[in-house]
Amino acid sequence: MVPLAFLVVFFAWPVAGILGLGFSSGGIATTLFESQTWRLAAFTVAQAAAATLVAVAAGLPVAYLLARVRLPGLGVVRTLVLVPFVLPTVVVGLAFRALWPDGGVFTIVLANAFFNVAVVARTVGGLWAQLDRRGEDAARSLGASRWRAFRTVTLPALTPALASAAAVVFLFCATSFGVVLILGGARWRTLETEIYLRTVNLLDLSGAAALSLVQLAAVVAALAAGALARRRRETALALRAQPTPARRPERGEWWVVAAAFAVLALLLTPIVGLVARSLSTPDGWSLDGYLALSGQGERGALNVTGWQAAANSVRAASDATVLAMVVGVLAAVVLVSLRRSPGRGPRVLGETMDAALMLPLGVSAVTVGFGYLVTLDALPGDLRTSPLLVPFAQALVIIPLIVRMVLPVLRSVDERLRQAATTLGAGPVRVWREIDLPLTIRSLIAAAAFGYVVALGEFGATSFLARPDAPTLPVAIASLVSRPGELNSQMAYAACALLMAVTAVVVALIERLRSAQSRVGEF
């Protein structure tokens, strides 16, 4: 009941509240039949589909490198691939803006693909590592070329993982906010940024509600496709034996390895460009941007110093991670229990709950944030004025990620160990403490670190809920970018570089902690 209650109070109720306001003010039907609405929807879907194709094409050689190849330094590669996925959206937006100052559709597609190469590499690589090489070797011995053996033997076996990864990537790209806001400018807008514009700038609640309905329909479709593909992938994984041992590449395989390292170099390009931009001034190389973080920017661009904004981010992310771990681990335990229960009813309930837990990833953060301000005054203590409002919103974003990381690991625990402990008289709590926890503790710590770094850079909901006197660092970066002045720009890039450094350190820690079982999920 705890995960469901949290989902109802802090997600379903606020979203229903803002949609109800939109319906009561009228005009939803008018917005739905406007040609502009469907142009926005078409652009949202088109850029998400294009970014998904780019991410899949770039992620496949990396998935092969991580799953099948044994070379020195692959641990570093695994870490570097994950860093873009957990970078704050404002950091990625500014990194691509440093390379392409004019932005545009091409830049938006590349930035969204940049975010999601890790999803493809990890999801597909998890299944690819389990495939038996003998089928491909048999095709080769019968005269098939290396490409034909891949196309007719390996690729069909990877289809469940590819479909699962593509559905998740499309969901993330369709609901991208910070990247489109920074790179799209006033010309290129998606449903997410248009909802923000209509809610914050125009107070057009009916229009925002109508666009939220369109976005919600697309999200539900993507989640349904993702759930089906994920179930097929998990079934495929369950049928595999031990992972095929990795080995050094042979002949033509070196071309795939070269392509993977080329993708890695492209992923590092925006990161290197951002660091260079943070040190570059009209007068040459300088640390002025970093030193200026102890102040409030040029002409008082911020109400607090950069370091105070960083401290606000640390506090909010810590609170959000604790809350998300409690709710997310409980939800994962429930989902595992429902799957192991006899009968079809518990399994259907588990699949429904699993899909419901993923919904916060696809619903507009602006809709949720504004819904908080509309509804949460009914709760004791009026959370609208509480400093916990931002952590609650951030926890809502990272709970689905934690569930997806913890769930495969909990499912991998041998049920016979739990049954033996029960037979010897252990109660459910002791079974969890003595059996499940020791086997999953490393992955639980990795999930907490992953959730923390995502919360640290969360921008969508936080930009709407953070008070001006207590902004988080991503919100402060957005404020600095929107203000004129070279020093403000330098501060923004310096703050981005610091966030990126923290992200890289945490990701390296995650990679040291994660177990083999936790590498087969989307994240």
Coordinates of C-alpha atoms in Angstrom, one line a residue:
M1 CA 0.0 0.0 0.0
V2 CA 2.9 2.4 0.6
P3 CA 4.1 2.7 -3.0
L4 CA 0.5 2.9 -4.3
A5 CA -0.4 5.6 -1.7
F6 CA 2.6 7.6 -2.6
L7 CA 1.8 7.3 -6.3
V8 CA -1.8 8.4 -5.7
V9 CA -1.1 11.3 -3.4
F10 CA 2.0 12.8 -5.1
F11 CA 1.3 11.9 -8.8
A12 CA -2.3 10.9 -9.7
W13 CA -4.0 13.5 -7.5
P14 CA -1.9 16.5 -8.6
V15 CA -2.2 15.5 -12.3
A16 CA -5.9 15.0 -11.9
G17 CA -6.2 18.4 -10.2
I18 CA -4.5 20.3 -12.9
L19 CA -6.5 18.5 -15.6
G20 CA -9.7 19.2 -13.7
L21 CA -8.8 22.9 -13.6
G22 CA -8.3 22.9 -17.3
F23 CA -11.6 21.2 -18.0
S24 CA -13.5 23.5 -15.7
S25 CA -12.1 26.6 -17.4
G26 CA -13.3 25.3 -20.8
G27 CA -11.5 25.5 -24.1
I28 CA -9.9 22.1 -24.1
A29 CA -11.9 21.0 -27.1
T30 CA -10.9 24.1 -29.0
T31 CA -7.2 23.4 -28.2
L32 CA -7.5 19.8 -29.3
F33 CA -8.8 20.8 -32.7
E34 CA -6.3 23.5 -33.3
S35 CA -3.8 22.8 -36.1
Q36 CA -1.0 24.1 -33.9
T37 CA -1.6 21.4 -31.3
W38 CA -1.1 18.6 -33.8
R39 CA 1.9 20.4 -35.4
L40 CA 3.4 20.3 -31.9
A41 CA 2.5 16.7 -31.4
A42 CA 3.9 15.8 -34.9
F43 CA 7.2 17.6 -34.1
T44 CA 7.4 16.0 -30.7
V45 CA 7.0 12.5 -32.2
A46 CA 9.2 13.2 -35.2
Q47 CA 12.2 14.4 -33.2
A48 CA 11.8 11.6 -30.6
A49 CA 11.6 9.0 -33.4
A50 CA 14.7 10.5 -35.1
A51 CA 16.6 10.6 -31.8
T52 CA 15.6 7.0 -31.1
L53 CA 17.0 5.8 -34.4
V54 CA 20.3 7.7 -33.9
A55 CA 20.6 6.3 -30.3
V56 CA 19.9 2.7 -31.5
A57 CA 22.4 2.9 -34.3
A58 CA 25.0 4.4 -32.1
G59 CA 24.3 2.1 -29.2
L60 CA 24.5 -1.2 -31.0
P61 CA 28.3 -1.3 -31.6
V62 CA 28.8 -0.1 -28.0
A63 CA 26.5 -2.9 -26.8
Y64 CA 28.7 -5.4 -28.7
L65 CA 31.8 -4.0 -27.2
L66 CA 30.5 -4.3 -23.7
A67 CA 28.9 -7.7 -24.2
R68 CA 31.3 -9.7 -26.4
V69 CA 34.8 -8.1 -26.3
R70 CA 37.6 -8.6 -23.8
L71 CA 40.0 -5.6 -24.0
P72 CA 41.8 -3.6 -21.3
G73 CA 39.9 -0.5 -20.1
L74 CA 36.4 -1.6 -20.7
G75 CA 35.4 -0.7 -17.2
V76 CA 36.3 2.9 -18.0
V77 CA 34.3 2.6 -21.2
R78 CA 31.2 1.3 -19.3
T79 CA 31.5 4.3 -17.0
L80 CA 31.9 6.9 -19.7
V81 CA 28.9 5.5 -21.6
L82 CA 26.6 6.0 -18.6
V83 CA 27.8 9.5 -17.8
P84 CA 25.7 11.2 -20.5
F85 CA 22.5 9.5 -19.3
V86 CA 22.6 10.9 -15.8
L87 CA 23.9 14.4 -16.8
P88 CA 21.4 17.2 -16.0
T89 CA 19.5 18.3 -19.0
V90 CA 20.7 21.9 -18.6
V91 CA 24.3 20.7 -18.7
V92 CA 23.7 18.8 -21.9
G93 CA 21.8 21.7 -23.4
L94 CA 24.6 24.1 -22.7
A95 CA 27.3 21.5 -23.9
F96 CA 25.6 21.3 -27.3
R97 CA 25.0 25.0 -27.3
A98 CA 28.7 25.5 -26.9
L99 CA 29.3 23.4 -30.1
W100 CA 26.3 24.7 -32.1
P101 CA 25.3 28.1 -30.7
D102 CA 22.3 28.4 -33.1
G103 CA 20.6 25.2 -31.9
G104 CA 17.9 23.9 -34.1
V105 CA 16.2 20.5 -34.9
F106 CA 19.5 18.7 -35.8
T107 CA 21.0 19.7 -32.5
I108 CA 18.0 18.7 -30.5
V109 CA 17.9 15.3 -32.1
L110 CA 21.7 14.8 -31.4
A111 CA 21.4 15.9 -27.8
N112 CA 18.5 13.6 -27.1
A113 CA 20.3 10.7 -28.7
F114 CA 23.4 11.6 -26.7
F115 CA 21.4 11.1 -23.5
N116 CA 20.1 7.7 -24.4
V117 CA 23.0 5.8 -26.0
A118 CA 23.6 4.2 -22.6
V119 CA 20.0 2.8 -22.5
V120 CA 20.5 1.0 -25.8
A121 CA 24.0 -0.2 -24.9
R122 CA 23.0 -1.6 -21.6
T123 CA 19.7 -3.1 -22.5
V124 CA 20.9 -4.7 -25.7
G125 CA 24.3 -5.6 -24.2
G126 CA 22.6 -7.4 -21.3
L127 CA 20.9 -9.9 -23.6
W128 CA 23.7 -10.0 -26.2
A129 CA 26.1 -11.2 -23.5
Q130 CA 23.8 -14.2 -22.9
L131 CA 23.5 -15.3 -26.5
D132 CA 25.2 -18.5 -27.5
R133 CA 27.9 -17.9 -30.1
R134 CA 27.4 -21.4 -31.6
G135 CA 24.3 -20.3 -33.7
E136 CA 26.3 -17.6 -35.4
D137 CA 29.3 -19.9 -35.8
A138 CA 27.1 -22.5 -37.5
A139 CA 25.8 -19.9 -39.9
R140 CA 29.3 -18.9 -40.7
S141 CA 30.4 -22.5 -41.3
L142 CA 27.5 -22.9 -43.8
G143 CA 28.9 -20.0 -45.9
A144 CA 27.1 -17.0 -44.5
S145 CA 29.0 -13.8 -44.4
R146 CA 29.6 -12.1 -41.0
W147 CA 26.9 -9.5 -41.8
R148 CA 24.4 -12.1 -42.9
A149 CA 25.0 -14.2 -39.8
F150 CA 24.4 -11.2 -37.7
R151 CA 21.2 -10.2 -39.7
T152 CA 19.7 -13.7 -39.7
V153 CA 20.8 -15.2 -36.4
T154 CA 21.9 -12.6 -33.9
L155 CA 19.6 -9.7 -34.7
P156 CA 16.3 -11.7 -34.4
A157 CA 17.5 -12.9 -31.0
L158 CA 18.2 -9.3 -29.9
T159 CA 14.8 -8.0 -31.1
P160 CA 13.2 -8.1 -27.6
A161 CA 16.0 -6.0 -26.1
L162 CA 16.0 -3.6 -29.1
A163 CA 12.3 -3.1 -28.8
S164 CA 12.5 -2.5 -25.1
A165 CA 15.4 0.0 -25.4
A166 CA 13.7 1.8 -28.3
A167 CA 10.4 2.2 -26.3
V168 CA 12.3 3.7 -23.3
V169 CA 14.4 6.0 -25.4
F170 CA 11.4 7.2 -27.3
L171 CA 9.6 8.0 -24.0
F172 CA 12.6 10.0 -22.7
C173 CA 13.0 11.9 -26.0
A174 CA 9.3 12.7 -26.3
T175 CA 9.2 14.2 -22.8
S176 CA 12.6 16.0 -23.0
F177 CA 12.3 19.4 -21.4
G178 CA 15.6 21.1 -20.6
V179 CA 17.3 20.2 -23.9
V180 CA 14.5 21.5 -26.1
L181 CA 14.1 24.6 -23.9
I182 CA 17.7 25.6 -24.3
L183 CA 18.4 24.5 -27.9
G184 CA 15.0 25.0 -29.4
G185 CA 14.5 28.6 -28.4
A186 CA 11.2 30.2 -29.4
R187 CA 11.1 28.5 -32.8
W188 CA 11.1 24.8 -32.0
R189 CA 8.8 23.6 -29.2
T190 CA 7.6 20.2 -28.1
L191 CA 4.5 19.3 -26.1
E192 CA 6.5 19.5 -23.0
T193 CA 7.9 23.0 -23.5
E194 CA 4.6 24.2 -24.8
I195 CA 2.8 23.0 -21.6
Y196 CA 5.4 24.9 -19.6
L197 CA 4.9 28.1 -21.7
R198 CA 1.1 28.0 -21.4
T199 CA 1.1 27.2 -17.7
V200 CA 3.9 29.6 -16.5
N201 CA 3.8 32.5 -19.0
L202 CA 0.3 32.5 -20.4
L203 CA -1.7 30.9 -17.5
D204 CA -3.6 29.1 -20.2
L205 CA -4.7 26.1 -18.1
S206 CA -7.2 24.7 -20.6
G207 CA -4.6 24.7 -23.3
A208 CA -2.0 23.1 -21.0
A209 CA -4.5 20.5 -19.9
A210 CA -5.4 19.6 -23.5
L211 CA -1.7 19.2 -24.4
S212 CA -1.2 17.1 -21.3
L213 CA -3.9 14.8 -22.5
V214 CA -2.3 14.4 -25.9
Q215 CA 1.1 13.8 -24.2
L216 CA -0.4 11.3 -21.7
A217 CA -1.9 9.3 -24.6
A218 CA 1.4 9.1 -26.3
V219 CA 3.2 8.2 -23.0
V220 CA 0.7 5.4 -22.2
A221 CA 1.2 3.9 -25.7
A222 CA 5.0 4.0 -25.3
L223 CA 4.8 2.5 -21.8
A224 CA 2.5 -0.3 -23.1
A225 CA 5.0 -1.1 -25.9
G226 CA 7.9 -0.9 -23.5
A227 CA 6.2 -3.2 -21.0
L228 CA 5.5 -5.8 -23.7
A229 CA 9.0 -5.6 -25.0
R230 CA 10.5 -5.8 -21.5
R231 CA 8.5 -8.9 -20.8
R232 CA 9.8 -10.5 -24.0
R233 CA 13.3 -9.6 -23.1
E234 CA 13.1 -11.0 -19.6
T235 CA 11.6 -14.2 -21.0
A236 CA 14.5 -14.4 -23.5
L237 CA 17.0 -13.8 -20.7
A238 CA 15.4 -16.5 -18.6
L239 CA 16.0 -19.1 -21.4
R240 CA 19.7 -18.4 -21.6
A241 CA 22.5 -20.3 -19.9
Q242 CA 25.6 -18.7 -18.5
P243 CA 26.9 -15.6 -20.3
T244 CA 29.2 -16.3 -23.3
P245 CA 32.7 -15.5 -22.3
A246 CA 34.1 -12.4 -23.9
R247 CA 37.1 -12.7 -26.1
R248 CA 39.4 -10.6 -28.2
P249 CA 38.0 -9.4 -31.5
E250 CA 38.8 -11.3 -34.7
R251 CA 39.2 -9.9 -38.3
G252 CA 36.1 -8.0 -39.2
E253 CA 35.0 -7.6 -35.6
W254 CA 37.6 -4.9 -35.2
W255 CA 35.5 -2.7 -37.4
V256 CA 32.6 -3.0 -34.9
V257 CA 35.0 -2.2 -32.1
A258 CA 36.4 0.8 -34.0
A259 CA 32.8 2.0 -34.5
A260 CA 32.1 1.7 -30.8
F261 CA 35.1 3.7 -29.9
A262 CA 34.1 6.3 -32.5
V263 CA 30.7 6.6 -30.8
L264 CA 32.5 7.0 -27.5
A265 CA 34.6 9.8 -28.9
L266 CA 31.5 11.5 -30.2
L267 CA 29.9 11.2 -26.7
L268 CA 33.0 12.8 -25.2
T269 CA 33.0 15.7 -27.7
P270 CA 30.2 17.8 -26.0
I271 CA 31.7 17.1 -22.6
V272 CA 35.1 18.3 -23.6
G273 CA 33.6 21.3 -25.4
L274 CA 31.7 22.3 -22.2
V275 CA 34.8 22.1 -20.0
A276 CA 36.7 24.1 -22.6
R277 CA 34.0 26.7 -22.7
S278 CA 33.9 27.0 -18.9
L279 CA 37.6 28.0 -19.0
S280 CA 37.5 30.2 -22.1
T281 CA 36.9 34.0 -21.8
P282 CA 37.4 36.8 -24.4
D283 CA 40.8 37.5 -22.7
G284 CA 42.0 33.9 -22.8
W285 CA 41.9 30.9 -20.5
S286 CA 40.7 31.8 -17.0
L287 CA 39.1 30.4 -13.8
D288 CA 36.9 33.5 -13.5
G289 CA 33.6 31.5 -13.8
Y290 CA 34.6 29.1 -11.0
L291 CA 35.7 31.9 -8.7
A292 CA 32.5 33.8 -9.4
L293 CA 30.4 30.9 -8.0
S294 CA 31.1 32.5 -4.6
G295 CA 29.0 35.5 -5.7
Q296 CA 25.5 36.1 -7.1
G297 CA 26.5 36.8 -10.7
E298 CA 26.6 39.9 -12.7
R299 CA 24.0 42.5 -11.7
G300 CA 22.6 40.2 -9.1
A301 CA 21.5 37.5 -11.5
L302 CA 20.9 35.1 -8.6
N303 CA 19.3 35.6 -5.1
V304 CA 21.9 33.3 -3.6
T305 CA 25.5 32.5 -4.3
G306 CA 26.4 29.6 -6.6
W307 CA 27.7 27.5 -3.7
Q308 CA 24.5 28.1 -1.8
A309 CA 22.6 26.8 -4.8
A310 CA 24.9 23.8 -4.9
A311 CA 24.2 23.1 -1.2
N312 CA 20.4 23.4 -1.9
S313 CA 20.8 20.7 -4.6
V314 CA 22.7 18.4 -2.2
R315 CA 20.1 18.7 0.5
A316 CA 17.1 18.2 -1.8
A317 CA 18.8 15.3 -3.7
S318 CA 19.6 13.6 -0.4
D319 CA 16.0 13.8 0.9
A320 CA 14.6 12.7 -2.4
T321 CA 17.0 9.7 -2.6
V322 CA 16.0 8.5 0.9
L323 CA 12.3 8.8 0.1
A324 CA 12.7 7.2 -3.3
M325 CA 14.7 4.2 -2.0
V326 CA 12.0 3.5 0.6
V327 CA 9.2 3.6 -1.9
G328 CA 11.1 2.1 -4.8
V329 CA 12.5 -0.9 -2.9
L330 CA 9.1 -1.6 -1.3
A331 CA 7.5 -1.5 -4.8
A332 CA 10.2 -3.8 -6.2
V333 CA 9.6 -6.3 -3.4
V334 CA 5.8 -6.2 -4.1
L335 CA 6.3 -6.8 -7.8
V336 CA 8.6 -9.8 -7.2
S337 CA 6.1 -11.3 -4.7
L338 CA 3.2 -10.8 -7.1
R339 CA 5.1 -12.4 -9.9
R340 CA 5.9 -15.5 -7.7
S341 CA 2.3 -15.8 -6.6
P342 CA 0.3 -18.6 -8.1
G343 CA -2.6 -17.7 -10.5
R344 CA -3.0 -15.1 -13.2
G345 CA -4.6 -12.4 -11.0
P346 CA -1.5 -11.5 -9.0
R347 CA 0.6 -11.4 -12.2
V348 CA -1.8 -9.0 -14.0
L349 CA -1.9 -6.8 -10.9
G350 CA 1.9 -6.8 -10.8
E351 CA 2.1 -5.8 -14.5
T352 CA -0.4 -3.0 -14.0
M353 CA 1.4 -1.7 -11.0
D354 CA 4.8 -1.9 -12.8
A355 CA 3.3 0.2 -15.7
A356 CA 1.8 2.7 -13.2
L357 CA 5.2 3.2 -11.5
M358 CA 6.7 4.2 -14.9
L359 CA 4.1 6.8 -15.6
P360 CA 5.9 9.7 -13.8
L361 CA 8.7 9.4 -16.3
G362 CA 6.4 10.4 -19.2
V363 CA 4.0 12.9 -17.7
S364 CA 4.9 16.6 -18.0
A365 CA 7.0 17.7 -15.0
V366 CA 5.3 21.1 -15.3
T367 CA 1.9 19.4 -15.0
V368 CA 3.0 17.6 -11.9
G369 CA 4.6 20.7 -10.4
F370 CA 1.6 23.0 -11.0
G371 CA -0.6 20.2 -9.7
Y372 CA 1.3 20.3 -6.4
L373 CA 0.6 24.0 -6.0
V374 CA -3.1 23.4 -6.7
T375 CA -3.8 20.4 -4.6
L376 CA -1.3 19.9 -1.7
D377 CA -2.7 22.6 0.4
A378 CA -5.4 20.1 1.4
L379 CA -2.8 18.0 3.2
P380 CA -1.8 18.7 6.9
G381 CA 0.9 21.4 7.1
D382 CA 0.3 22.8 3.6
L383 CA 3.3 21.2 1.7
R384 CA 3.2 24.0 -0.8
T385 CA 5.3 26.2 1.5
S386 CA 7.5 23.3 2.7
P387 CA 11.1 22.8 1.7
L388 CA 10.2 19.1 1.2
L389 CA 8.1 20.0 -1.9
V390 CA 11.2 19.8 -4.3
P391 CA 12.4 16.4 -2.8
F392 CA 8.9 14.9 -3.2
A393 CA 8.9 15.9 -6.9
Q394 CA 12.5 14.7 -7.5
A395 CA 11.6 11.4 -5.7
L396 CA 8.7 10.9 -8.1
V397 CA 11.1 11.1 -11.0
I398 CA 13.7 8.7 -9.7
I399 CA 11.5 6.0 -8.2
P400 CA 10.9 4.4 -11.6
L401 CA 14.6 4.3 -12.3
I402 CA 15.3 2.7 -8.9
V403 CA 12.6 0.1 -9.4
R404 CA 14.0 -0.8 -12.8
M405 CA 17.5 -1.2 -11.3
V406 CA 16.5 -3.2 -8.2
L407 CA 13.8 -5.4 -9.7
P408 CA 16.0 -7.7 -11.9
V409 CA 18.4 -8.2 -8.9
L410 CA 15.6 -9.2 -6.6
R411 CA 14.1 -11.5 -9.2
S412 CA 17.5 -13.2 -9.5
V413 CA 17.6 -14.3 -5.8
D414 CA 17.2 -18.1 -5.7
E415 CA 13.7 -18.8 -4.3
R416 CA 15.0 -22.1 -2.8
L417 CA 17.2 -20.1 -0.4
R418 CA 14.2 -18.2 0.8
Q419 CA 12.1 -21.4 1.1
A420 CA 14.8 -23.1 3.1
A421 CA 15.0 -20.2 5.6
T422 CA 11.2 -20.2 5.9
T423 CA 11.2 -24.0 6.6
L424 CA 13.8 -23.4 9.4
G425 CA 11.4 -21.0 11.1
A426 CA 12.4 -17.6 9.8
G427 CA 9.7 -15.0 9.4
P428 CA 9.3 -12.8 6.3
V429 CA 11.3 -9.9 7.8
R430 CA 14.2 -12.2 8.8
V431 CA 14.2 -13.9 5.4
W432 CA 14.6 -10.5 3.8
R433 CA 17.3 -9.5 6.3
E434 CA 19.3 -12.8 6.1
I435 CA 18.8 -13.8 2.5
D436 CA 17.7 -11.0 0.2
L437 CA 19.6 -8.1 1.7
P438 CA 23.1 -9.6 1.7
L439 CA 22.6 -10.8 -1.9
T440 CA 21.3 -7.4 -3.2
I441 CA 23.1 -4.8 -0.9
R442 CA 25.6 -3.8 -3.6
S443 CA 22.9 -3.2 -6.2
L444 CA 20.8 -1.3 -3.6
I445 CA 23.7 1.0 -2.9
A446 CA 24.3 1.5 -6.6
A447 CA 20.6 2.3 -7.2
A448 CA 20.7 4.8 -4.3
A449 CA 23.8 6.5 -5.9
F450 CA 22.1 6.5 -9.3
G451 CA 18.9 8.0 -8.0
Y452 CA 21.0 10.6 -6.1
V453 CA 22.9 11.8 -9.1
V454 CA 19.7 12.0 -11.2
A455 CA 17.9 14.0 -8.5
L456 CA 20.9 16.3 -8.2
G457 CA 20.5 17.3 -11.8
E458 CA 16.6 17.2 -12.0
F459 CA 15.4 20.4 -13.8
G460 CA 11.8 20.0 -15.1
A461 CA 9.7 19.9 -11.9
T462 CA 12.4 21.6 -9.8
S463 CA 12.4 24.7 -12.1
F464 CA 8.7 25.1 -11.3
L465 CA 8.8 24.4 -7.6
A466 CA 12.0 25.8 -6.3
R467 CA 11.7 29.1 -4.4
P468 CA 13.7 32.1 -5.8
D469 CA 15.6 32.3 -2.5
A470 CA 16.4 28.5 -2.5
P471 CA 17.2 27.5 -6.1
T472 CA 19.0 24.3 -6.9
L473 CA 22.1 24.4 -9.0
P474 CA 20.4 23.4 -12.3
V475 CA 17.8 26.1 -11.7
A476 CA 20.5 28.6 -11.0
I477 CA 22.3 27.6 -14.2
A478 CA 19.1 28.3 -16.2
S479 CA 18.7 31.7 -14.5
L480 CA 22.3 32.6 -15.4
V481 CA 21.9 31.6 -19.0
S482 CA 18.8 33.7 -19.4
R483 CA 20.6 36.9 -18.0
P484 CA 22.9 39.0 -20.1
G485 CA 26.6 39.3 -19.2
E486 CA 29.8 37.4 -19.9
L487 CA 30.3 36.6 -16.3
N488 CA 26.9 35.0 -15.9
S489 CA 27.7 32.8 -18.9
Q490 CA 31.0 31.8 -17.4
M491 CA 29.4 31.0 -14.1
A492 CA 26.8 28.8 -15.9
Y493 CA 29.4 26.8 -17.7
A494 CA 31.5 26.5 -14.6
A495 CA 28.6 25.2 -12.6
C496 CA 27.8 22.7 -15.4
A497 CA 31.4 21.5 -15.4
L498 CA 31.2 20.9 -11.6
L499 CA 27.9 19.0 -11.9
M500 CA 29.4 16.9 -14.6
A501 CA 32.5 16.1 -12.5
V502 CA 30.3 15.0 -9.6
T503 CA 28.2 12.9 -12.0
A504 CA 31.3 11.1 -13.3
V505 CA 32.6 10.3 -9.8
V506 CA 29.2 8.9 -8.8
V507 CA 28.8 6.8 -12.0
A508 CA 32.3 5.3 -11.4
L509 CA 31.2 4.3 -7.9
I510 CA 28.0 2.8 -9.3
E511 CA 30.0 0.7 -11.8
R512 CA 32.2 -0.7 -9.0
L513 CA 29.1 -1.7 -7.0
R514 CA 26.8 -3.1 -9.6
S515 CA 26.3 -6.8 -9.9
A516 CA 26.1 -8.8 -13.1
Q517 CA 22.3 -9.2 -12.6
S518 CA 21.8 -5.5 -12.4
R519 CA 23.4 -4.9 -15.8
V520 CA 20.5 -6.5 -17.8
G521 CA 18.0 -3.7 -17.2
E522 CA 17.4 -0.4 -19.0
F523 CA 19.6 1.6 -16.6

